[in-house]
Coordinates of C-alpha atoms in Angstrom, one line a residue:
X25 CA -8.2 3.1 -20.2
X26 CA -8.3 6.2 -18.3
X27 CA -5.4 6.9 -15.3
X28 CA -7.6 8.1 -12.5
X29 CA -5.7 5.9 -9.5
X30 CA -2.7 7.2 -7.3
X31 CA -0.3 5.2 -5.0
X32 CA -2.5 4.7 -2.5
X33 CA -5.7 3.8 -4.7
X34 CA -3.2 0.6 -5.5
X35 CA -2.3 0.1 -2.2
X36 CA -5.7 -0.5 -0.7
X37 CA -6.5 -2.4 -3.8
X38 CA -3.5 -4.7 -3.1
X39 CA -4.7 -4.8 1.2
X40 CA -8.3 -5.3 -0.1
X41 CA -7.5 -8.0 -2.6
X42 CA -5.3 -9.8 -0.1
X43 CA -6.6 -9.6 3.5
X44 CA -10.0 -11.1 3.2
X45 CA -9.0 -13.6 1.4
X46 CA -6.0 -15.4 2.8
X47 CA -7.3 -14.9 6.7
X48 CA -10.2 -15.6 6.7
X49 CA -10.5 -18.3 4.3
X50 CA -7.2 -20.6 4.7
X51 CA -6.7 -19.7 8.3
X52 CA -8.8 -22.2 10.1
X53 CA -8.3 -25.0 8.0
X54 CA -3.7 -25.0 8.0
X55 CA -4.2 -24.5 11.7
X56 CA -5.9 -27.7 12.7
X57 CA -4.8 -29.8 9.7
X58 CA -1.4 -28.6 8.6
X59 CA 0.5 -26.0 11.0
X60 CA -1.0 -25.9 14.4
X61 CA 0.2 -22.8 15.9
X62 CA 3.2 -22.5 13.9
X63 CA 0.5 -21.3 11.6
X64 CA 2.3 -17.7 12.0
X65 CA 5.5 -19.0 10.4
X66 CA 3.6 -20.6 7.1
X67 CA 2.2 -16.9 6.3
X68 CA 5.9 -15.7 7.1
X69 CA 7.6 -18.3 4.3
X70 CA 4.4 -17.6 2.1
X71 CA 4.9 -13.5 2.9
X72 CA 8.5 -13.6 1.7
X73 CA 7.8 -15.7 -1.3
X74 CA 4.9 -13.1 -2.2
X75 CA 7.2 -10.0 -1.5
X76 CA 10.4 -11.3 -3.4
X77 CA 7.5 -12.2 -6.3
X78 CA 6.3 -8.6 -5.8
X79 CA 9.7 -6.6 -6.6
X80 CA 9.3 -8.9 -9.5
X81 CA 5.9 -7.6 -10.7
X82 CA 7.1 -4.0 -9.8
X83 CA 10.3 -4.0 -12.2
X84 CA 7.7 -5.1 -14.8
X85 CA 4.8 -3.0 -14.4
X86 CA 7.1 0.1 -14.0
X87 CA 9.2 -0.9 -17.8
X88 CA 5.5 -1.7 -18.9
X89 CA 2.7 0.4 -17.6
X90 CA -0.4 -1.7 -19.3
X91 CA -2.9 -3.9 -18.0
X92 CA -2.6 -7.5 -18.5
X93 CA 0.3 -8.4 -15.3
X94 CA 1.8 -11.5 -16.1
X95 CA 0.4 -12.4 -19.3
X96 CA 1.8 -9.2 -20.9
X97 CA 5.2 -9.4 -19.1
X98 CA 5.6 -13.1 -20.2
X99 CA 4.0 -12.4 -23.8
X100 CA 6.9 -9.9 -24.6
X101 CA 9.3 -11.7 -22.4
X102 CA 9.1 -15.6 -23.6
X103 CA 6.3 -15.2 -26.5
X104 CA 2.5 -15.5 -27.2
X105 CA 2.2 -19.3 -25.7
X106 CA 3.9 -18.6 -22.1
X107 CA 1.8 -15.2 -21.9
X108 CA -1.5 -16.7 -22.8
X109 CA -0.4 -20.1 -20.4
X110 CA 0.2 -17.7 -17.6
X111 CA -3.2 -15.3 -18.3
X112 CA -5.0 -18.9 -18.5
X113 CA -3.8 -19.9 -15.3
X114 CA -4.0 -16.2 -13.3
X115 CA -8.0 -16.3 -14.9
X116 CA -8.4 -20.0 -13.2
X117 CA -7.2 -19.2 -9.9
X118 CA -9.2 -15.5 -10.5
X119 CA -12.9 -17.4 -10.5
X120 CA -11.9 -20.2 -8.6
X121 CA -10.7 -18.2 -5.4
X122 CA -13.7 -15.7 -5.9
X123 CA -16.1 -18.6 -6.1
X124 CA -14.4 -19.9 -2.7
X125 CA -14.4 -16.9 -1.5
X126 CA -18.2 -16.0 -1.9
X127 CA -19.3 -18.8 -0.4
X128 CA -17.0 -17.9 2.9
X129 CA -18.8 -14.5 2.8
X130 CA -22.3 -16.6 3.5
X131 CA -20.4 -18.6 6.1
X132 CA -19.9 -15.6 8.2
X133 CA -22.5 -13.6 7.2
X134 CA -24.5 -16.3 8.8
X135 CA -22.5 -16.2 12.4
X136 CA -23.0 -12.6 12.1
X137 CA -26.8 -13.6 12.4
X138 CA -26.5 -16.1 14.9
X139 CA -26.9 -19.1 12.4
X140 CA -24.9 -21.8 12.0
X141 CA -22.2 -21.7 8.8
X142 CA -23.8 -23.4 6.7
X143 CA -27.6 -22.9 7.4
X144 CA -28.6 -20.5 4.6
X145 CA -27.0 -23.1 1.9
X146 CA -29.4 -25.8 0.2
X147 CA -28.7 -29.5 0.6
X148 CA -29.1 -31.2 -2.8
X149 CA -29.0 -35.1 -1.9
X150 CA -28.2 -35.8 -5.8
X151 CA -25.2 -34.3 -5.9
X152 CA -21.5 -35.1 -5.1
X153 CA -20.2 -34.5 -2.0
X154 CA -18.0 -30.9 -2.4
X155 CA -20.8 -30.0 -5.4
X156 CA -24.3 -31.0 -3.3
X157 CA -25.0 -27.2 -1.0
X158 CA -26.5 -24.7 -3.4
X159 CA -25.3 -21.2 -2.2
X160 CA -27.3 -18.6 -3.3
X161 CA -25.8 -15.8 -0.9
X162 CA -22.7 -16.1 -2.7
X163 CA -24.6 -15.5 -6.0
X164 CA -25.9 -13.0 -5.3
X165 CA -23.1 -10.9 -3.6
X166 CA -20.8 -11.8 -6.8
X167 CA -23.6 -10.3 -9.5
X168 CA -24.0 -7.4 -7.5
X169 CA -20.3 -6.4 -7.1
X170 CA -20.2 -7.3 -11.1
X171 CA -22.6 -4.6 -11.9
X172 CA -21.0 -2.1 -9.5
X173 CA -17.5 -2.8 -11.6
X174 CA -19.7 -2.2 -14.9
X175 CA -20.2 1.0 -13.6
X176 CA -17.0 2.9 -13.0
X177 CA -13.0 1.9 -11.8
X178 CA -12.9 4.9 -9.5
X179 CA -16.1 4.4 -7.8
X180 CA -15.2 0.5 -7.6
X181 CA -11.9 2.1 -5.8
X182 CA -13.5 4.8 -3.4
X183 CA -15.3 2.2 -2.5
X184 CA -13.0 -0.5 -1.6
X185 CA -10.5 2.4 -0.4
X186 CA -13.1 2.8 2.6
X187 CA -13.9 -1.0 3.0
X188 CA -10.1 -1.5 3.6
X189 CA -9.6 1.1 5.9
X190 CA -12.2 0.0 8.2
X191 CA -11.5 -3.9 7.5
X192 CA -7.9 -2.7 8.8
X193 CA -9.5 -1.2 11.9
X194 CA -11.3 -4.4 12.5
X195 CA -8.6 -6.1 12.4
X196 CA -6.9 -4.2 15.1
X197 CA -10.3 -5.4 17.3
X198 CA -9.7 -9.1 16.3
X199 CA -5.9 -8.8 17.2
X200 CA -6.4 -7.0 20.5
X201 CA -9.4 -9.3 21.4
X202 CA -7.2 -12.2 21.0
X203 CA -3.5 -11.2 22.5
X204 CA -5.8 -9.4 25.5
X205 CA -7.8 -12.7 25.9
X206 CA -5.4 -15.8 24.6
X207 CA -2.7 -17.3 26.5
X208 CA 0.5 -18.7 25.8
X209 CA -0.1 -21.9 26.9
X210 CA -2.5 -22.7 23.8
X211 CA 0.6 -22.1 21.7
X212 CA 2.3 -25.3 23.1
X213 CA -0.9 -27.4 23.9
X214 CA -1.8 -30.0 23.7
X215 CA 1.1 -31.1 21.2
X216 CA 3.4 -27.9 21.0
X217 CA 4.1 -25.2 18.5
X218 CA 4.2 -27.7 15.1
X219 CA 2.4 -30.6 16.2
X220 CA 2.3 -32.1 12.8
X221 CA 5.8 -31.6 12.3
X222 CA 8.2 -28.7 10.4
X223 CA 7.0 -30.0 7.5
X224 CA 3.7 -29.4 7.6
X225 CA 4.3 -25.9 8.8
X226 CA 5.9 -25.6 5.1
X227 CA 3.1 -27.4 3.4
X228 CA 0.7 -24.9 5.1
X229 CA 2.7 -22.1 3.9
X230 CA 1.9 -23.3 0.1
X231 CA -1.7 -23.4 0.9
X232 CA -1.8 -19.9 2.6
X233 CA 0.0 -18.8 -0.2
X234 CA -3.6 -18.7 -1.7
X235 CA -4.1 -15.5 0.1
X236 CA -1.4 -13.7 -1.6
X237 CA -3.0 -13.8 -5.1
X238 CA -4.5 -10.3 -4.5
X239 CA -1.2 -7.7 -5.2
X240 CA -1.2 -9.7 -8.6
X241 CA -4.7 -7.8 -9.0
X242 CA -2.8 -4.2 -8.2
X243 CA -0.4 -4.9 -11.2
X244 CA -2.7 -5.2 -14.2
X245 CA -4.3 -1.6 -12.9
X246 CA -1.0 0.0 -14.5
X247 CA -2.5 1.1 -17.6
X248 CA -4.9 3.2 -14.7
X249 CA -2.3 4.5 -12.3
X250 CA -1.0 8.1 -12.5
X251 CA 2.6 8.2 -12.7
X252 CA 3.7 4.6 -12.8
X253 CA 7.1 4.9 -12.0
X254 CA 6.8 6.0 -8.4
X255 CA 3.2 4.8 -7.9
X256 CA 3.2 1.3 -9.0
X257 CA 6.3 -0.2 -6.4
X258 CA 4.9 1.6 -3.4
X259 CA 1.1 0.1 -4.3
X260 CA 2.6 -3.7 -4.5
X261 CA 5.1 -3.9 -2.7
X262 CA 3.7 -1.7 0.1
X263 CA 0.5 -3.7 0.1
X264 CA 2.6 -7.5 0.3
X265 CA 4.5 -6.0 3.7
X266 CA 1.4 -5.0 5.4
X267 CA -0.7 -7.7 4.7
X268 CA 2.2 -10.3 5.6
X269 CA 2.2 -8.2 8.7
X270 CA -1.4 -8.6 9.2
X271 CA -1.6 -12.2 8.4
X272 CA 1.0 -13.3 11.1
X273 CA -0.8 -11.0 13.9
X274 CA -4.4 -12.5 12.5
X275 CA -3.3 -16.6 12.7
X276 CA -1.4 -15.6 15.8
X277 CA -4.1 -14.2 17.8
X278 CA -6.6 -16.9 17.0
X279 CA -3.8 -19.3 18.3
X280 CA -3.8 -17.5 21.8
X281 CA -7.6 -17.8 21.8
X282 CA -8.4 -21.4 20.9
X283 CA -6.0 -24.7 20.8
X284 CA -5.5 -25.3 17.5
X285 CA -7.3 -29.1 17.8
X286 CA -10.1 -26.9 18.9
X287 CA -10.5 -24.4 16.0
X288 CA -13.2 -24.4 13.7
X289 CA -12.3 -24.9 9.9
X290 CA -15.3 -22.5 8.8
X291 CA -16.1 -19.2 10.1
X292 CA -12.3 -19.8 12.4
X293 CA -12.4 -16.2 13.8
X294 CA -15.5 -15.8 15.1
X295 CA -15.9 -19.5 16.4
X296 CA -12.7 -18.5 18.2
X297 CA -14.6 -15.6 20.4
X298 CA -17.3 -17.5 20.7
X299 CA -15.3 -20.3 22.9
X300 CA -13.7 -17.8 24.8
X301 CA -17.3 -16.5 25.6
X302 CA -17.4 -13.3 23.4
X303 CA -20.2 -14.5 21.7
X304 CA -21.4 -10.6 20.9
X305 CA -17.6 -10.5 19.4
X306 CA -18.1 -13.6 17.3
X307 CA -21.4 -11.4 15.8
X308 CA -19.2 -8.6 15.5
X309 CA -16.5 -10.7 14.0
X310 CA -18.9 -12.3 11.5
X311 CA -19.9 -8.8 10.3
X312 CA -16.5 -7.3 9.6
X313 CA -15.0 -10.8 8.1
X314 CA -17.9 -10.4 5.8
X315 CA -17.0 -6.6 4.8
X316 CA -13.3 -7.8 4.4
X317 CA -14.3 -10.8 1.9
X318 CA -16.5 -8.3 -0.2
X319 CA -13.4 -6.1 -0.6
X320 CA -11.4 -8.6 -1.6
X321 CA -13.9 -9.6 -4.1
X322 CA -14.1 -6.5 -5.3
X323 CA -10.3 -6.6 -6.2
X324 CA -10.1 -9.5 -7.6
X325 CA -12.7 -9.1 -9.7
X326 CA -11.5 -6.0 -11.0
X327 CA -8.4 -7.6 -11.8
X328 CA -9.5 -10.6 -14.1
X329 CA -11.8 -8.5 -16.0
X330 CA -8.5 -6.5 -17.0
X331 CA -6.8 -9.7 -17.4
X332 CA -9.6 -11.2 -19.8
X333 CA -9.4 -7.7 -21.5
X334 CA -5.9 -7.8 -22.5
X335 CA -5.9 -11.6 -24.1
X336 CA -8.8 -10.3 -26.1
X337 CA -6.6 -7.6 -27.3
X338 CA -4.4 -9.8 -28.4
X339 CA -6.5 -12.0 -30.1
X340 CA -6.0 -15.2 -28.2
X341 CA -9.9 -15.1 -26.7
X342 CA -13.1 -13.6 -28.8
X343 CA -12.2 -10.0 -29.2
X344 CA -15.2 -8.8 -27.9
X345 CA -14.1 -9.5 -24.5
X346 CA -11.3 -6.8 -25.1
X347 CA -13.9 -4.0 -25.9
X348 CA -13.9 -1.4 -23.2
X349 CA -17.1 0.7 -22.7
X350 CA -16.8 4.5 -23.6
X351 CA -18.6 5.9 -21.4
X352 CA -18.0 4.0 -18.1
X353 CA -14.0 3.4 -19.5
X354 CA -14.5 -0.4 -18.1
X355 CA -14.0 -3.8 -19.6
X356 CA -17.7 -4.6 -19.7
X357 CA -17.9 -7.5 -21.6
X358 CA -15.1 -9.3 -19.9
X359 CA -16.6 -7.9 -16.4
X360 CA -20.1 -9.7 -16.8
X361 CA -18.8 -13.0 -18.9
X362 CA -15.9 -13.5 -15.7
X363 CA -18.7 -12.7 -13.1
X364 CA -21.3 -15.2 -14.4
X365 CA -18.3 -18.0 -14.4
X366 CA -17.8 -17.2 -10.9
X367 CA -21.5 -17.0 -10.1
X368 CA -22.1 -20.0 -11.7
X369 CA -19.0 -22.0 -9.9
X370 CA -19.6 -20.1 -6.1
X371 CA -23.2 -21.8 -6.2
X372 CA -22.1 -25.7 -5.7
X373 CA -18.5 -25.9 -5.1
X374 CA -16.7 -26.2 -1.4
X375 CA -13.4 -23.9 -0.7
X376 CA -11.7 -27.5 -0.3
X377 CA -12.5 -28.5 -4.0
X378 CA -10.4 -26.0 -5.3
X379 CA -7.8 -24.4 -2.5
X380 CA -4.6 -26.3 -3.8
X381 CA -5.7 -26.3 -7.4
X382 CA -5.6 -22.5 -7.1
X383 CA -1.8 -22.2 -5.1
X384 CA 0.0 -24.3 -7.7
X385 CA -1.3 -22.4 -10.7
X386 CA -0.8 -19.2 -8.7
X387 CA 3.1 -20.6 -7.7
X388 CA 3.8 -21.5 -11.8
X389 CA 3.2 -18.1 -12.6
X390 CA 5.0 -16.7 -10.2
X391 CA 7.6 -18.9 -11.1
X392 CA 7.6 -17.9 -14.8
X393 CA 7.9 -14.0 -14.1
X394 CA 10.7 -14.4 -12.2
X395 CA 12.5 -16.4 -14.9
X396 CA 11.4 -14.2 -16.9
X397 CA 12.6 -10.8 -14.9
X398 CA 16.3 -12.3 -15.5
X399 CA 16.0 -13.1 -19.1
X400 CA 14.5 -9.7 -19.6
X401 CA 17.3 -7.6 -17.8
X402 CA 20.3 -9.6 -18.9
X403 CA 18.9 -10.6 -22.8
X404 CA 16.6 -7.9 -23.9
X405 CA 17.8 -5.2 -21.9
X406 CA 21.6 -6.1 -21.3
X407 CA 22.3 -7.6 -24.7
X408 CA 24.3 -11.6 -23.4
X409 CA 23.8 -14.1 -24.8
X410 CA 20.5 -15.9 -24.6
X411 CA 21.7 -19.7 -24.4
X412 CA 23.8 -18.3 -21.7
X413 CA 21.4 -17.0 -19.4
X414 CA 18.8 -20.0 -20.4
X415 CA 21.5 -21.9 -19.1
X416 CA 21.8 -20.4 -15.8
X417 CA 18.0 -20.7 -15.3
X418 CA 18.0 -23.9 -16.0
X419 CA 20.6 -24.7 -13.6
X420 CA 18.5 -22.7 -11.2
X421 CA 15.4 -24.6 -11.2
X422 CA 17.4 -28.3 -11.7
X423 CA 19.0 -27.0 -8.0
X424 CA 15.6 -25.7 -6.4
X425 CA 13.8 -29.1 -7.7
X426 CA 16.5 -31.4 -6.2
X427 CA 16.5 -29.7 -3.1
X428 CA 12.8 -29.8 -3.0
X429 CA 12.4 -33.7 -3.3
X430 CA 15.4 -33.6 -1.0
X431 CA 13.2 -32.2 1.0
X432 CA 10.2 -33.9 0.5
X433 CA 12.1 -37.6 0.7
X434 CA 14.9 -37.3 3.7
X435 CA 17.3 -37.2 1.5
X436 CA 19.8 -35.0 4.1
X437 CA 22.6 -34.7 1.7
X438 CA 20.9 -33.7 -1.1
X439 CA 19.8 -30.4 0.9
X440 CA 23.1 -29.5 1.4
X441 CA 24.0 -30.3 -2.2
X442 CA 21.6 -28.8 -3.8
X443 CA 20.9 -25.6 -1.4
X444 CA 24.6 -25.1 -1.7
X445 CA 24.6 -25.6 -5.2
X446 CA 22.0 -22.9 -5.9
X447 CA 23.8 -20.6 -3.9
X448 CA 27.2 -20.7 -5.6
X449 CA 25.6 -20.6 -9.1
X450 CA 23.6 -17.3 -8.4
X451 CA 27.1 -16.1 -6.6
X452 CA 28.7 -16.9 -9.7
X453 CA 27.0 -16.0 -12.2
X454 CA 26.3 -12.1 -9.9
X455 CA 30.5 -12.2 -10.3
X456 CA 30.9 -12.7 -14.0
X457 CA 28.2 -11.7 -15.9
X458 CA 27.4 -7.8 -15.6
X459 CA 24.1 -6.5 -14.3
X460 CA 22.9 -3.8 -17.3
X461 CA 22.4 -0.3 -16.1
X462 CA 18.6 0.2 -16.3
X463 CA 18.4 3.6 -14.5
X464 CA 16.6 5.4 -17.8
X465 CA 13.4 3.1 -17.3
X466 CA 12.3 3.8 -13.6
X467 CA 12.7 1.7 -11.0
X468 CA 14.3 -1.9 -10.8
X469 CA 14.8 -4.9 -8.3
X470 CA 17.9 -4.2 -6.7
X471 CA 20.6 -6.8 -6.2
X472 CA 20.3 -8.4 -9.1
X473 CA 20.2 -11.5 -9.6
X474 CA 19.2 -12.3 -5.9
X475 CA 15.8 -11.4 -5.5
X476 CA 14.8 -13.2 -8.5
X477 CA 16.8 -16.1 -8.4
X478 CA 15.6 -17.0 -4.4
X479 CA 11.6 -15.9 -5.6
X480 CA 12.2 -19.1 -8.6
X481 CA 13.7 -21.2 -5.6
X482 CA 10.8 -20.3 -2.7
X483 CA 8.1 -21.4 -5.7
X484 CA 9.5 -24.2 -7.0
X485 CA 10.0 -25.5 -3.4
X486 CA 7.0 -24.8 -2.2
X487 CA 4.6 -26.2 -5.6
X488 CA 6.7 -29.7 -4.3
X489 CA 4.5 -29.5 -1.4
X490 CA 1.6 -29.6 -2.4
X491 CA -0.7 -33.0 -3.3
X492 CA -0.6 -35.2 -6.1
X493 CA -4.3 -34.6 -6.6
X494 CA -3.0 -30.9 -7.4
X495 CA -0.8 -31.7 -9.8
X496 CA -3.0 -34.0 -11.7
X497 CA -6.0 -31.8 -12.2
X498 CA -3.2 -28.6 -13.2
X499 CA -2.3 -31.2 -15.8
X500 CA -5.4 -31.7 -17.1
X501 CA -6.2 -28.2 -17.0
X502 CA -3.3 -27.3 -18.9
X503 CA -4.2 -29.7 -21.7
X504 CA -7.2 -27.9 -21.9
X505 CA -5.7 -24.4 -22.2
X506 CA -2.9 -25.4 -24.4
X507 CA -5.7 -27.3 -27.2
X508 CA -8.0 -24.1 -26.9
X509 CA -4.6 -22.2 -28.1
X510 CA -4.0 -24.7 -31.1
X511 CA -7.0 -24.8 -32.1
X512 CA -8.5 -21.1 -31.9
X513 CA -5.8 -18.6 -30.8
X514 CA -3.2 -19.6 -32.7
X515 CA -5.4 -19.1 -36.2
X516 CA -7.0 -15.9 -34.5
X517 CA -3.7 -14.1 -34.2
X518 CA -2.2 -15.1 -37.5
X519 CA -5.5 -13.7 -39.5
X520 CA -5.1 -10.5 -37.5
X521 CA -1.5 -10.0 -38.5
X522 CA -2.6 -10.9 -41.5
X523 CA -5.0 -8.4 -41.9
X524 CA -2.7 -5.5 -40.4
X525 CA 0.2 -6.6 -42.9
X526 CA -2.3 -6.1 -45.7
X527 CA -3.8 -3.2 -44.4
X528 CA -0.5 -1.3 -44.4
X529 CA 0.6 -2.8 -47.9
X530 CA -2.3 -0.9 -49.0
X531 CA -2.2 2.5 -47.0
X532 CA 1.6 2.5 -48.8

């Protein structure tokens, strides 16, 4: 693909990809049902976890500057299946989240024109609850963006840059409006800052993590970035920091305006302004939110096509999905295929059905990337024993899981035991295992192994806060993609290797 993008394009892609998703889609639901006015703390926890993961992504993207993100990183570190597993999960997250976000676009657009959030949807009584409201507006916006992305990456990036700048200015209006018209009393009334308890604040952090998928989209653009060693760390880490700050301020302003128990789960910011008597502002917020959601969709759909294109290059899915159009320089087949899948799900599936499924897939992939970074740095580059490093990673995961279950089941002695053990293991590893020099590879994560080790801990911890149903659905999805890999992917990659070997022998 053509290298046309610079660091500010990448940062705009990251910010645009995250902002519209998290703050407009999940804030109302998490505030009302989980975190209460402490929702900004949920965003801080999720933001720290995302920042640690983004550091891991940045090093990989600089040293392996190709499209494909987690798929490419894990495939080169842990082998083909782990790369495929990560890629399939990221694609699942993109398609489901884009479909859900497209439906949120309809809700805010309805508010813009003074209608109720569900008024443009068509109810079908014969369908199951959660799938019974057809949304043709969401389908239309997905298909329009799909056609835009087929045309050109650079033009799509410029469109996103313009929308993101407007988006940030618009967010400033919401934050200033909330702070000026809100009341500090709403933070503690009716039931305190964390009405459902500190556990619910942490549970909320796992759900709002859904809003941080966008920086992964930025890393998938590595093949199209000029000067990757400089642009990628600035773009990826910078976008996470900016987004986390805005998320916290936005959620805080909402809770200042409206008591948490009166916040609407759908189109919460528009309804919040209407509740304080600013009906005109509710319409403006609806318009701005719609634009922000379009920017987020544009970036996410840009990233998902690159993922599928690279997986197609590896022959793990049909190779026609990997074809890049000669004139536009875009993976047109992958873009069209995923656009169709997203539009199909957006037609009928509500956000509540998929949000926790999206979160668990994201957390699993980011957990694997953090493990891969440690393994790559100390084994592939540092030439340490793989068994020693794998044992260290095993201990990190076991202590993180032990801490998580101690938290879940109120075993306070377990928090001290497993938390202390985790920190001790990382400290001893840092003291006795030498960090290899990677200066020649470009930018790298500082203070190894602490950032990826903490990322492993936080991702494992947040995963255990999700509901049982999320794990059941994730288990079914894992079985399905594993069967596809065994029945199709393994054979296709083997045939490709055989063909390549024969061709090489003939040439020799």
